[in-house]
């Protein structure tokens, strides 16, 4: 039996409490059609490397928890949405599928975050590309022969000092401009546009303006929304996901380890030149990702989570309270941007023609960024019907002479993972 750790507690119980499929799909389009046998062999080695991800979820009276699952990770043929936790995938919380030249990794976000998922994908692609293309340099990818250090399985938030929750000041956020309510857009099921941009053109533009890919996309999306709603009474406020591992001295942990930087696109910032706006956004990132700031924020958050989990004695109580926390950004965030970073493994990156990350449906508007093979990949997911915001974002790219290609338009294809799939004690 493995208990849910502090860093994962809100993700697991909150996701079920909010009633969302809290899963992610990573998709790679490779240079050639997938060789199924080579991929099966690579998957077996990858599963062996990550024993702590080979689990089945169970539901006890007081909490969800994991048990070891010795069954093989399933390799599926097709692009269809996967049902995690079911017999179709041997009860596992991740699966691999393929179709033609496309490879998908579907993973439950409650067990790990984007950084953890990238590691699994890096291992899988190394073993596959070694067999398919003769790649010899793992370039830091985890291998099945590794001795797994304790730091990899330890949740750093379990080890943080405990504060008295009554002494933690309540965070204050001003209401943000929201697209469905304030913007009058029509709520709908999530849809995604996958947009490819040449890395050299985009990075030249960001560098010239003292920016980074994540902060630049945050600013361009704020410009796009502002162009559609210039006379709003609320500010555009965005969230930018931060990997908190370096700040907590926990680079190897597989557990969810995230923070956020908040950007307000105020009238004062709007009136500044583009480069100055970028400098301010970048400065906001530095300030909010400063090691002591992130550590103090995480200590407070972890202390609250531990106190809530201890006070909520049943699963239903935990789902209710963490579900409210899970939806805490409603009305406070206009959109979210996440960038896990450039693909670090150059040899396997040479065979990646496309690389997409499709997120859970947890915010009204989200932009997920990836970079590999000399390209930037942007997946813009929204849960409203009109395409005006995405089109306005593309006009921002055009205005700054950044070429782009819309590769796909579709509904969300992330895996289903519902509470009904979880085995009760």
Tab-separated table of C-alpha atoms in Angstrom:
chain	number	residue	atom	x	y	z
A	1	UNK	CA	0.000	0.000	0.000
A	2	UNK	CA	1.279	3.472	-0.922
A	3	UNK	CA	-0.359	6.486	0.631
A	4	UNK	CA	-0.945	9.652	-1.366
A	5	UNK	CA	1.829	12.099	-0.515
A	6	UNK	CA	1.463	15.798	0.286
A	7	UNK	CA	2.449	17.023	-3.173
A	8	UNK	CA	-0.086	14.720	-4.831
A	9	UNK	CA	-2.896	14.952	-2.251
A	10	UNK	CA	-4.829	17.864	-3.753
A	11	UNK	CA	-4.280	16.606	-7.310
A	12	UNK	CA	-5.771	13.192	-6.537
A	13	UNK	CA	-8.687	14.019	-4.232
A	14	UNK	CA	-9.282	17.431	-5.823
A	15	UNK	CA	-9.412	16.014	-9.340
A	16	UNK	CA	-12.039	13.480	-8.366
A	17	UNK	CA	-13.874	16.098	-6.320
A	18	UNK	CA	-14.013	18.407	-9.341
A	19	UNK	CA	-15.170	15.552	-11.581
A	20	UNK	CA	-12.526	16.039	-14.291
A	21	UNK	CA	-10.390	13.609	-16.247
A	22	UNK	CA	-7.146	14.739	-14.678
A	23	UNK	CA	-4.894	13.251	-17.332
A	24	UNK	CA	-2.388	14.414	-19.926
A	25	UNK	CA	-1.624	13.153	-23.436
A	26	UNK	CA	1.880	13.597	-24.833
A	27	UNK	CA	1.970	12.951	-28.587
A	28	UNK	CA	5.058	12.571	-30.755
A	29	UNK	CA	4.950	12.310	-34.529
A	30	UNK	CA	8.055	10.391	-35.523
A	31	UNK	CA	10.106	10.414	-38.724
A	32	UNK	CA	8.686	7.059	-39.863
A	33	UNK	CA	5.750	4.754	-39.116
A	34	UNK	CA	6.047	3.118	-35.713
A	35	UNK	CA	7.520	-0.368	-35.531
A	36	UNK	CA	5.152	-2.061	-33.081
A	37	UNK	CA	7.563	-4.759	-31.893
A	38	UNK	CA	10.366	-2.295	-31.254
A	39	UNK	CA	7.966	-0.056	-29.365
A	40	UNK	CA	6.732	-3.023	-27.313
A	41	UNK	CA	10.302	-3.903	-26.365
A	42	UNK	CA	11.056	-0.270	-25.482
A	43	UNK	CA	7.917	-0.113	-23.359
A	44	UNK	CA	8.939	-3.198	-21.365
A	45	UNK	CA	12.292	-1.583	-20.549
A	46	UNK	CA	10.626	1.721	-19.680
A	47	UNK	CA	8.140	0.055	-17.333
A	48	UNK	CA	11.022	-1.706	-15.595
A	49	UNK	CA	12.790	1.642	-15.064
A	50	UNK	CA	9.817	3.234	-13.263
A	51	UNK	CA	8.520	0.658	-10.751
A	52	UNK	CA	6.881	3.353	-8.628
A	53	UNK	CA	4.551	4.203	-11.545
A	54	UNK	CA	3.392	0.589	-11.879
A	55	UNK	CA	0.405	0.871	-9.574
A	56	UNK	CA	-3.329	0.460	-9.389
A	57	UNK	CA	-5.438	2.988	-7.490
A	58	UNK	CA	-7.772	1.875	-4.722
A	59	UNK	CA	-10.378	3.677	-2.690
A	60	UNK	CA	-10.415	3.226	1.062
A	61	UNK	CA	-12.838	4.680	3.549
A	62	UNK	CA	-10.459	7.485	4.473
A	63	UNK	CA	-8.477	8.137	1.298
A	64	UNK	CA	-7.427	6.953	-2.123
A	65	UNK	CA	-4.158	5.033	-2.226
A	66	UNK	CA	-1.991	2.909	-4.544
A	67	UNK	CA	-1.042	-0.760	-4.606
A	68	UNK	CA	1.678	-2.354	-6.719
A	69	UNK	CA	0.532	-3.574	-10.115
A	70	UNK	CA	2.765	-6.302	-11.614
A	71	UNK	CA	0.823	-6.503	-14.885
A	72	UNK	CA	2.457	-5.115	-18.049
A	73	UNK	CA	1.759	-1.608	-19.284
A	74	UNK	CA	-0.512	-1.994	-22.288
A	75	UNK	CA	0.491	-1.000	-25.816
A	76	UNK	CA	-2.606	0.039	-27.747
A	77	UNK	CA	-3.044	0.513	-31.486
A	78	UNK	CA	-4.987	3.629	-32.461
A	79	UNK	CA	-5.520	7.296	-31.651
A	80	UNK	CA	-8.670	6.798	-29.573
A	81	UNK	CA	-9.046	8.154	-26.062
A	82	UNK	CA	-7.787	5.689	-23.477
A	83	UNK	CA	-9.615	4.603	-20.310
A	84	UNK	CA	-7.009	4.524	-17.550
A	85	UNK	CA	-7.515	2.374	-14.471
A	86	UNK	CA	-9.645	-0.139	-16.381
A	87	UNK	CA	-9.028	-3.738	-17.409
A	88	UNK	CA	-8.321	-2.482	-20.946
A	89	UNK	CA	-5.005	-1.098	-19.635
A	90	UNK	CA	-4.466	-3.706	-16.902
A	91	UNK	CA	-5.603	-1.208	-14.272
A	92	UNK	CA	-2.570	1.023	-14.802
A	93	UNK	CA	-2.510	4.825	-14.607
A	94	UNK	CA	-0.503	5.261	-17.799
A	95	UNK	CA	-0.490	3.660	-21.215
A	96	UNK	CA	1.205	3.881	-24.605
A	97	UNK	CA	-0.581	3.836	-27.945
A	98	UNK	CA	0.462	4.338	-31.545
A	99	UNK	CA	-0.993	4.860	-35.019
A	100	UNK	CA	1.017	5.223	-38.228
A	101	UNK	CA	3.881	7.601	-37.273
A	102	UNK	CA	2.235	8.835	-34.066
A	103	UNK	CA	3.041	7.745	-30.514
A	104	UNK	CA	0.943	8.732	-27.480
A	105	UNK	CA	1.785	8.630	-23.780
A	106	UNK	CA	-1.364	8.983	-21.658
A	107	UNK	CA	-0.720	9.552	-17.972
A	108	UNK	CA	-2.668	10.398	-14.832
A	109	UNK	CA	-1.580	13.820	-13.565
A	110	UNK	CA	-2.310	12.806	-9.968
A	111	UNK	CA	0.714	10.523	-9.891
A	112	UNK	CA	3.247	12.830	-11.570
A	113	UNK	CA	3.502	16.162	-13.372
A	114	UNK	CA	4.820	17.229	-16.765
A	115	UNK	CA	8.444	16.872	-15.711
A	116	UNK	CA	7.828	13.299	-14.575
A	117	UNK	CA	5.958	12.470	-17.781
A	118	UNK	CA	8.773	13.903	-19.907
A	119	UNK	CA	11.204	11.568	-18.152
A	120	UNK	CA	9.103	8.524	-18.972
A	121	UNK	CA	8.778	9.641	-22.587
A	122	UNK	CA	12.529	10.312	-22.825
A	123	UNK	CA	13.299	6.775	-21.643
A	124	UNK	CA	10.750	5.239	-24.029
A	125	UNK	CA	12.023	7.221	-27.025
A	126	UNK	CA	15.646	6.425	-26.232
A	127	UNK	CA	15.032	2.686	-26.207
A	128	UNK	CA	12.798	2.873	-29.276
A	129	UNK	CA	15.166	5.092	-31.275
A	130	UNK	CA	18.146	2.948	-30.245
A	131	UNK	CA	16.447	-0.041	-31.867
A	132	UNK	CA	14.867	1.812	-34.810
A	133	UNK	CA	17.576	4.293	-35.742
A	134	UNK	CA	20.729	3.204	-33.948
A	135	UNK	CA	20.767	6.014	-31.377
A	136	UNK	CA	23.549	5.347	-28.885
A	137	UNK	CA	23.664	8.358	-26.539
A	138	UNK	CA	20.924	8.411	-23.869
A	139	UNK	CA	21.847	12.057	-23.052
A	140	UNK	CA	20.694	11.833	-19.455
A	141	UNK	CA	17.582	9.733	-20.064
A	142	UNK	CA	16.783	7.338	-17.225
A	143	UNK	CA	17.765	3.735	-18.026
A	144	UNK	CA	16.462	0.410	-16.750
A	145	UNK	CA	19.907	-0.399	-15.343
A	146	UNK	CA	19.821	2.642	-13.042
A	147	UNK	CA	19.840	2.257	-9.282
A	148	UNK	CA	16.863	4.411	-8.287
A	149	UNK	CA	17.895	6.891	-5.575
A	150	UNK	CA	15.659	7.651	-2.612
A	151	UNK	CA	15.443	11.265	-3.825
A	152	UNK	CA	13.501	10.079	-6.851
A	153	UNK	CA	10.669	8.532	-4.834
A	154	UNK	CA	10.629	11.022	-1.950
A	155	UNK	CA	8.058	13.809	-1.997
A	156	UNK	CA	9.914	16.929	-0.801
A	157	UNK	CA	6.666	18.432	0.467
A	158	UNK	CA	6.400	15.621	3.004
A	159	UNK	CA	9.674	16.834	4.537
A	160	UNK	CA	8.899	20.542	4.827
A	161	UNK	CA	8.438	22.105	8.281
A	162	UNK	CA	4.870	22.255	9.523
A	163	UNK	CA	3.278	25.633	10.154
A	164	UNK	CA	0.242	26.330	12.292
A	165	UNK	CA	-2.495	26.725	9.638
A	166	UNK	CA	-4.179	29.444	11.693
A	167	UNK	CA	-1.005	31.530	11.360
A	168	UNK	CA	-0.948	31.300	7.552
A	169	UNK	CA	-2.386	34.502	6.059
A	170	UNK	CA	-5.146	34.002	3.508
A	171	UNK	CA	-4.054	34.772	-0.045
A	172	UNK	CA	-5.881	37.630	-1.723
A	173	UNK	CA	-6.564	37.719	-5.451
A	174	UNK	CA	-8.519	40.308	-7.398
A	175	UNK	CA	-11.189	38.990	-9.797
A	176	UNK	CA	-9.831	38.492	-13.311
A	177	UNK	CA	-11.399	39.101	-16.696
A	178	UNK	CA	-12.890	35.743	-17.702
A	179	UNK	CA	-13.840	34.871	-21.233
A	180	UNK	CA	-17.083	32.957	-20.643
A	181	UNK	CA	-18.575	35.323	-18.081
A	182	UNK	CA	-17.073	38.771	-18.727
A	183	UNK	CA	-16.326	38.075	-22.386
A	184	UNK	CA	-19.692	36.505	-23.139
A	185	UNK	CA	-18.266	33.453	-24.911
A	186	UNK	CA	-20.305	30.257	-25.129
A	187	UNK	CA	-19.240	27.415	-22.785
A	188	UNK	CA	-18.492	24.138	-24.573
A	189	UNK	CA	-16.520	20.926	-24.319
A	190	UNK	CA	-12.755	21.529	-24.633
A	191	UNK	CA	-11.222	21.887	-28.085
A	192	UNK	CA	-7.554	22.172	-29.075
A	193	UNK	CA	-5.588	23.847	-31.850
A	194	UNK	CA	-2.037	22.536	-32.308
A	195	UNK	CA	0.196	25.259	-33.767
A	196	UNK	CA	3.777	24.814	-34.962
A	197	UNK	CA	6.270	27.724	-35.031
A	198	UNK	CA	9.906	27.683	-36.240
A	199	UNK	CA	12.115	27.769	-33.165
A	200	UNK	CA	14.732	30.080	-34.686
A	201	UNK	CA	12.188	32.767	-35.620
A	202	UNK	CA	10.379	32.592	-32.291
A	203	UNK	CA	13.534	32.560	-30.174
A	204	UNK	CA	15.021	35.451	-32.140
A	205	UNK	CA	11.889	37.483	-31.407
A	206	UNK	CA	11.844	36.550	-27.712
A	207	UNK	CA	15.558	37.261	-27.263
A	208	UNK	CA	15.301	40.641	-28.981
A	209	UNK	CA	12.549	41.562	-26.530
A	210	UNK	CA	14.235	40.305	-23.328
A	211	UNK	CA	11.791	37.446	-22.933
A	212	UNK	CA	11.488	33.659	-22.736
A	213	UNK	CA	9.075	31.324	-24.565
A	214	UNK	CA	6.642	30.983	-21.658
A	215	UNK	CA	6.549	34.643	-20.694
A	216	UNK	CA	6.319	35.730	-24.343
A	217	UNK	CA	3.316	33.499	-25.013
A	218	UNK	CA	1.732	34.785	-21.795
A	219	UNK	CA	2.158	38.349	-23.008
A	220	UNK	CA	1.001	37.678	-26.585
A	221	UNK	CA	-2.137	35.956	-25.322
A	222	UNK	CA	-2.828	38.941	-23.051
A	223	UNK	CA	-2.410	41.205	-26.104
A	224	UNK	CA	-4.834	39.005	-28.043
A	225	UNK	CA	-7.540	39.160	-25.368
A	226	UNK	CA	-6.997	42.897	-24.904
A	227	UNK	CA	-7.460	43.460	-28.660
A	228	UNK	CA	-10.900	41.819	-28.437
A	229	UNK	CA	-11.980	43.437	-25.153
A	230	UNK	CA	-10.191	46.809	-24.856
A	231	UNK	CA	-12.872	48.379	-22.633
A	232	UNK	CA	-13.075	45.716	-19.918
A	233	UNK	CA	-13.387	46.662	-16.285
A	234	UNK	CA	-11.303	43.750	-14.952
A	235	UNK	CA	-7.639	43.058	-15.605
A	236	UNK	CA	-6.342	40.164	-17.677
A	237	UNK	CA	-4.523	37.930	-15.191
A	238	UNK	CA	-2.606	34.856	-16.280
A	239	UNK	CA	-0.824	32.056	-14.467
A	240	UNK	CA	2.514	30.606	-15.543
A	241	UNK	CA	3.416	27.165	-14.206
A	242	UNK	CA	6.765	26.878	-12.405
A	243	UNK	CA	8.708	23.685	-11.765
A	244	UNK	CA	9.465	23.994	-8.047
A	245	UNK	CA	12.002	21.151	-7.896
A	246	UNK	CA	15.131	23.344	-8.055
A	247	UNK	CA	13.828	25.660	-5.323
A	248	UNK	CA	13.109	22.703	-3.020
A	249	UNK	CA	16.410	20.952	-3.803
A	250	UNK	CA	14.424	18.020	-5.172
A	251	UNK	CA	15.482	17.766	-8.817
A	252	UNK	CA	14.889	14.015	-9.019
A	253	UNK	CA	11.441	13.652	-7.418
A	254	UNK	CA	8.681	12.208	-9.591
A	255	UNK	CA	5.885	13.654	-7.439
A	256	UNK	CA	3.869	16.713	-8.439
A	257	UNK	CA	6.105	19.652	-7.570
A	258	UNK	CA	4.676	22.826	-9.076
A	259	UNK	CA	4.217	26.489	-8.347
A	260	UNK	CA	2.790	29.426	-10.273
A	261	UNK	CA	3.802	32.934	-11.254
A	262	UNK	CA	0.922	35.375	-11.678
A	263	UNK	CA	1.021	38.060	-14.399
A	264	UNK	CA	-1.375	41.002	-14.438
A	265	UNK	CA	-1.729	42.844	-17.751
A	266	UNK	CA	-2.587	46.249	-16.338
A	267	UNK	CA	-3.298	49.505	-18.166
A	268	UNK	CA	0.112	50.737	-17.006
A	269	UNK	CA	1.894	47.772	-18.592
A	270	UNK	CA	-0.224	48.059	-21.741
A	271	UNK	CA	1.010	51.608	-22.284
A	272	UNK	CA	4.663	50.568	-22.344
A	273	UNK	CA	6.780	49.538	-25.356
A	274	UNK	CA	6.849	45.822	-26.157
A	275	UNK	CA	10.372	45.215	-24.854
A	276	UNK	CA	9.548	46.939	-21.579
A	277	UNK	CA	6.420	44.799	-21.170
A	278	UNK	CA	8.530	41.671	-21.699
A	279	UNK	CA	11.103	42.836	-19.148
A	280	UNK	CA	8.363	43.371	-16.570
A	281	UNK	CA	6.856	39.920	-17.192
A	282	UNK	CA	10.284	38.349	-16.978
A	283	UNK	CA	10.962	40.253	-13.768
A	284	UNK	CA	7.687	39.006	-12.312
A	285	UNK	CA	8.836	35.482	-13.139
A	286	UNK	CA	12.188	35.980	-11.401
A	287	UNK	CA	10.610	37.443	-8.284
A	288	UNK	CA	7.953	34.736	-7.966
A	289	UNK	CA	10.364	31.881	-8.725
A	290	UNK	CA	13.076	33.116	-6.326
A	291	UNK	CA	14.100	30.151	-4.180
A	292	UNK	CA	13.081	31.566	-0.755
A	293	UNK	CA	9.748	32.798	-2.133
A	294	UNK	CA	8.842	29.438	-3.658
A	295	UNK	CA	10.003	27.568	-0.566
A	296	UNK	CA	7.989	29.774	1.802
A	297	UNK	CA	4.910	29.511	-0.400
A	298	UNK	CA	5.266	25.745	-0.652
A	299	UNK	CA	5.745	25.369	3.117
A	300	UNK	CA	2.505	27.263	3.691
A	301	UNK	CA	0.655	25.275	1.034
A	302	UNK	CA	1.961	21.912	2.262
A	303	UNK	CA	1.051	22.773	5.859
A	304	UNK	CA	-2.501	23.612	4.802
A	305	UNK	CA	-2.813	20.417	2.773
A	306	UNK	CA	-1.598	18.274	5.673
A	307	UNK	CA	-4.028	19.958	8.085
A	308	UNK	CA	-6.960	19.583	5.693
A	309	UNK	CA	-6.168	15.943	4.970
A	310	UNK	CA	-5.956	15.181	8.706
A	311	UNK	CA	-9.269	16.907	9.420
A	312	UNK	CA	-11.140	15.293	6.504
A	313	UNK	CA	-11.654	11.754	7.783
A	314	UNK	CA	-13.426	10.222	4.787
A	315	UNK	CA	-12.806	10.121	1.057
A	316	UNK	CA	-15.944	12.139	0.425
A	317	UNK	CA	-14.813	14.855	2.841
A	318	UNK	CA	-11.394	14.991	1.177
A	319	UNK	CA	-12.978	15.165	-2.274
A	320	UNK	CA	-15.216	18.013	-1.202
A	321	UNK	CA	-12.586	20.223	0.394
A	322	UNK	CA	-9.799	19.504	-2.091
A	323	UNK	CA	-12.259	19.815	-4.970
A	324	UNK	CA	-12.925	23.389	-3.855
A	325	UNK	CA	-9.174	24.051	-3.784
A	326	UNK	CA	-8.812	22.413	-7.187
A	327	UNK	CA	-11.315	24.880	-8.662
A	328	UNK	CA	-9.867	27.791	-6.722
A	329	UNK	CA	-8.681	29.587	-9.843
A	330	UNK	CA	-12.191	30.015	-11.255
A	331	UNK	CA	-12.839	33.709	-11.747
A	332	UNK	CA	-9.289	34.619	-10.663
A	333	UNK	CA	-7.306	33.537	-13.737
A	334	UNK	CA	-7.971	34.572	-17.350
A	335	UNK	CA	-5.720	31.858	-18.797
A	336	UNK	CA	-2.783	29.571	-17.969
A	337	UNK	CA	0.511	28.918	-19.765
A	338	UNK	CA	2.798	25.943	-19.149
A	339	UNK	CA	6.210	25.209	-20.658
A	340	UNK	CA	8.167	22.226	-19.388
A	341	UNK	CA	11.193	23.276	-21.422
A	342	UNK	CA	13.051	22.356	-24.584
A	343	UNK	CA	13.444	18.653	-25.296
A	344	UNK	CA	16.803	17.827	-23.738
A	345	UNK	CA	17.701	14.731	-25.744
A	346	UNK	CA	19.072	15.875	-29.087
A	347	UNK	CA	19.578	12.473	-30.723
A	348	UNK	CA	15.994	11.339	-30.177
A	349	UNK	CA	14.816	14.878	-30.919
A	350	UNK	CA	16.177	14.477	-34.434
A	351	UNK	CA	13.381	11.976	-35.100
A	352	UNK	CA	10.560	14.023	-33.535
A	353	UNK	CA	8.572	15.776	-36.280
A	354	UNK	CA	5.854	17.013	-33.923
A	355	UNK	CA	5.529	17.097	-30.131
A	356	UNK	CA	2.238	18.022	-28.444
A	357	UNK	CA	1.059	18.157	-24.851
A	358	UNK	CA	-2.718	18.108	-24.352
A	359	UNK	CA	-3.777	19.107	-20.827
A	360	UNK	CA	-6.697	18.325	-18.506
A	361	UNK	CA	-9.763	20.540	-18.770
A	362	UNK	CA	-8.987	22.582	-15.666
A	363	UNK	CA	-8.948	26.172	-16.975
A	364	UNK	CA	-11.074	28.122	-19.436
A	365	UNK	CA	-8.056	28.798	-21.657
A	366	UNK	CA	-4.661	27.094	-21.591
A	367	UNK	CA	-1.532	27.143	-23.730
A	368	UNK	CA	0.867	24.217	-23.455
A	369	UNK	CA	4.312	24.697	-24.987
A	370	UNK	CA	6.870	22.174	-26.146
A	371	UNK	CA	10.077	22.461	-28.178
A	372	UNK	CA	11.884	19.746	-30.142
A	373	UNK	CA	13.535	19.214	-33.493
A	374	UNK	CA	13.961	22.928	-34.185
A	375	UNK	CA	10.299	23.808	-33.674
A	376	UNK	CA	8.064	25.303	-30.989
A	377	UNK	CA	4.753	23.471	-30.486
A	378	UNK	CA	1.794	25.327	-28.972
A	379	UNK	CA	-1.412	23.551	-27.995
A	380	UNK	CA	-4.174	26.077	-27.276
A	381	UNK	CA	-7.077	24.487	-25.419
A	382	UNK	CA	-10.299	26.323	-24.654
A	383	UNK	CA	-13.693	25.377	-23.267
A	384	UNK	CA	-15.800	27.914	-25.156
A	385	UNK	CA	-17.204	27.609	-28.665
A	386	UNK	CA	-15.955	30.725	-30.441
A	387	UNK	CA	-12.490	30.777	-32.031
A	388	UNK	CA	-12.006	34.535	-31.703
A	389	UNK	CA	-9.310	34.314	-29.021
A	390	UNK	CA	-7.190	31.753	-30.859
A	391	UNK	CA	-7.534	33.744	-34.067
A	392	UNK	CA	-6.508	36.929	-32.240
A	393	UNK	CA	-3.442	35.096	-30.893
A	394	UNK	CA	-2.474	34.082	-34.421
A	395	UNK	CA	-2.789	37.713	-35.485
A	396	UNK	CA	-0.269	38.555	-32.768
A	397	UNK	CA	2.183	36.089	-34.328
A	398	UNK	CA	1.555	37.625	-37.744
A	399	UNK	CA	2.036	41.151	-36.410
A	400	UNK	CA	5.509	40.199	-35.193
A	401	UNK	CA	6.455	38.315	-38.384
A	402	UNK	CA	6.444	34.922	-36.699
A	403	UNK	CA	5.414	32.208	-39.188
A	404	UNK	CA	3.140	29.428	-37.988
A	405	UNK	CA	1.287	26.351	-39.153
A	406	UNK	CA	-1.979	25.039	-37.710
A	407	UNK	CA	-1.363	21.296	-37.607
A	408	UNK	CA	-4.552	19.994	-35.985
A	409	UNK	CA	-7.962	21.155	-34.811
A	410	UNK	CA	-9.909	18.701	-32.656
A	411	UNK	CA	-11.661	18.030	-29.403
A	412	UNK	CA	-9.732	16.962	-26.331
A	413	UNK	CA	-8.182	13.501	-26.697
A	414	UNK	CA	-6.824	13.018	-23.184
A	415	UNK	CA	-7.500	9.745	-21.395
A	416	UNK	CA	-10.574	9.188	-19.282
A	417	UNK	CA	-9.954	8.360	-15.638
A	418	UNK	CA	-13.083	8.360	-13.547
A	419	UNK	CA	-13.704	7.336	-9.958
A	420	UNK	CA	-15.832	4.411	-11.107
A	421	UNK	CA	-12.621	2.836	-12.455
A	422	UNK	CA	-11.053	2.820	-8.993
A	423	UNK	CA	-11.312	-0.436	-7.068
A	424	UNK	CA	-12.878	-0.207	-3.619
A	425	UNK	CA	-11.414	-1.994	-0.638
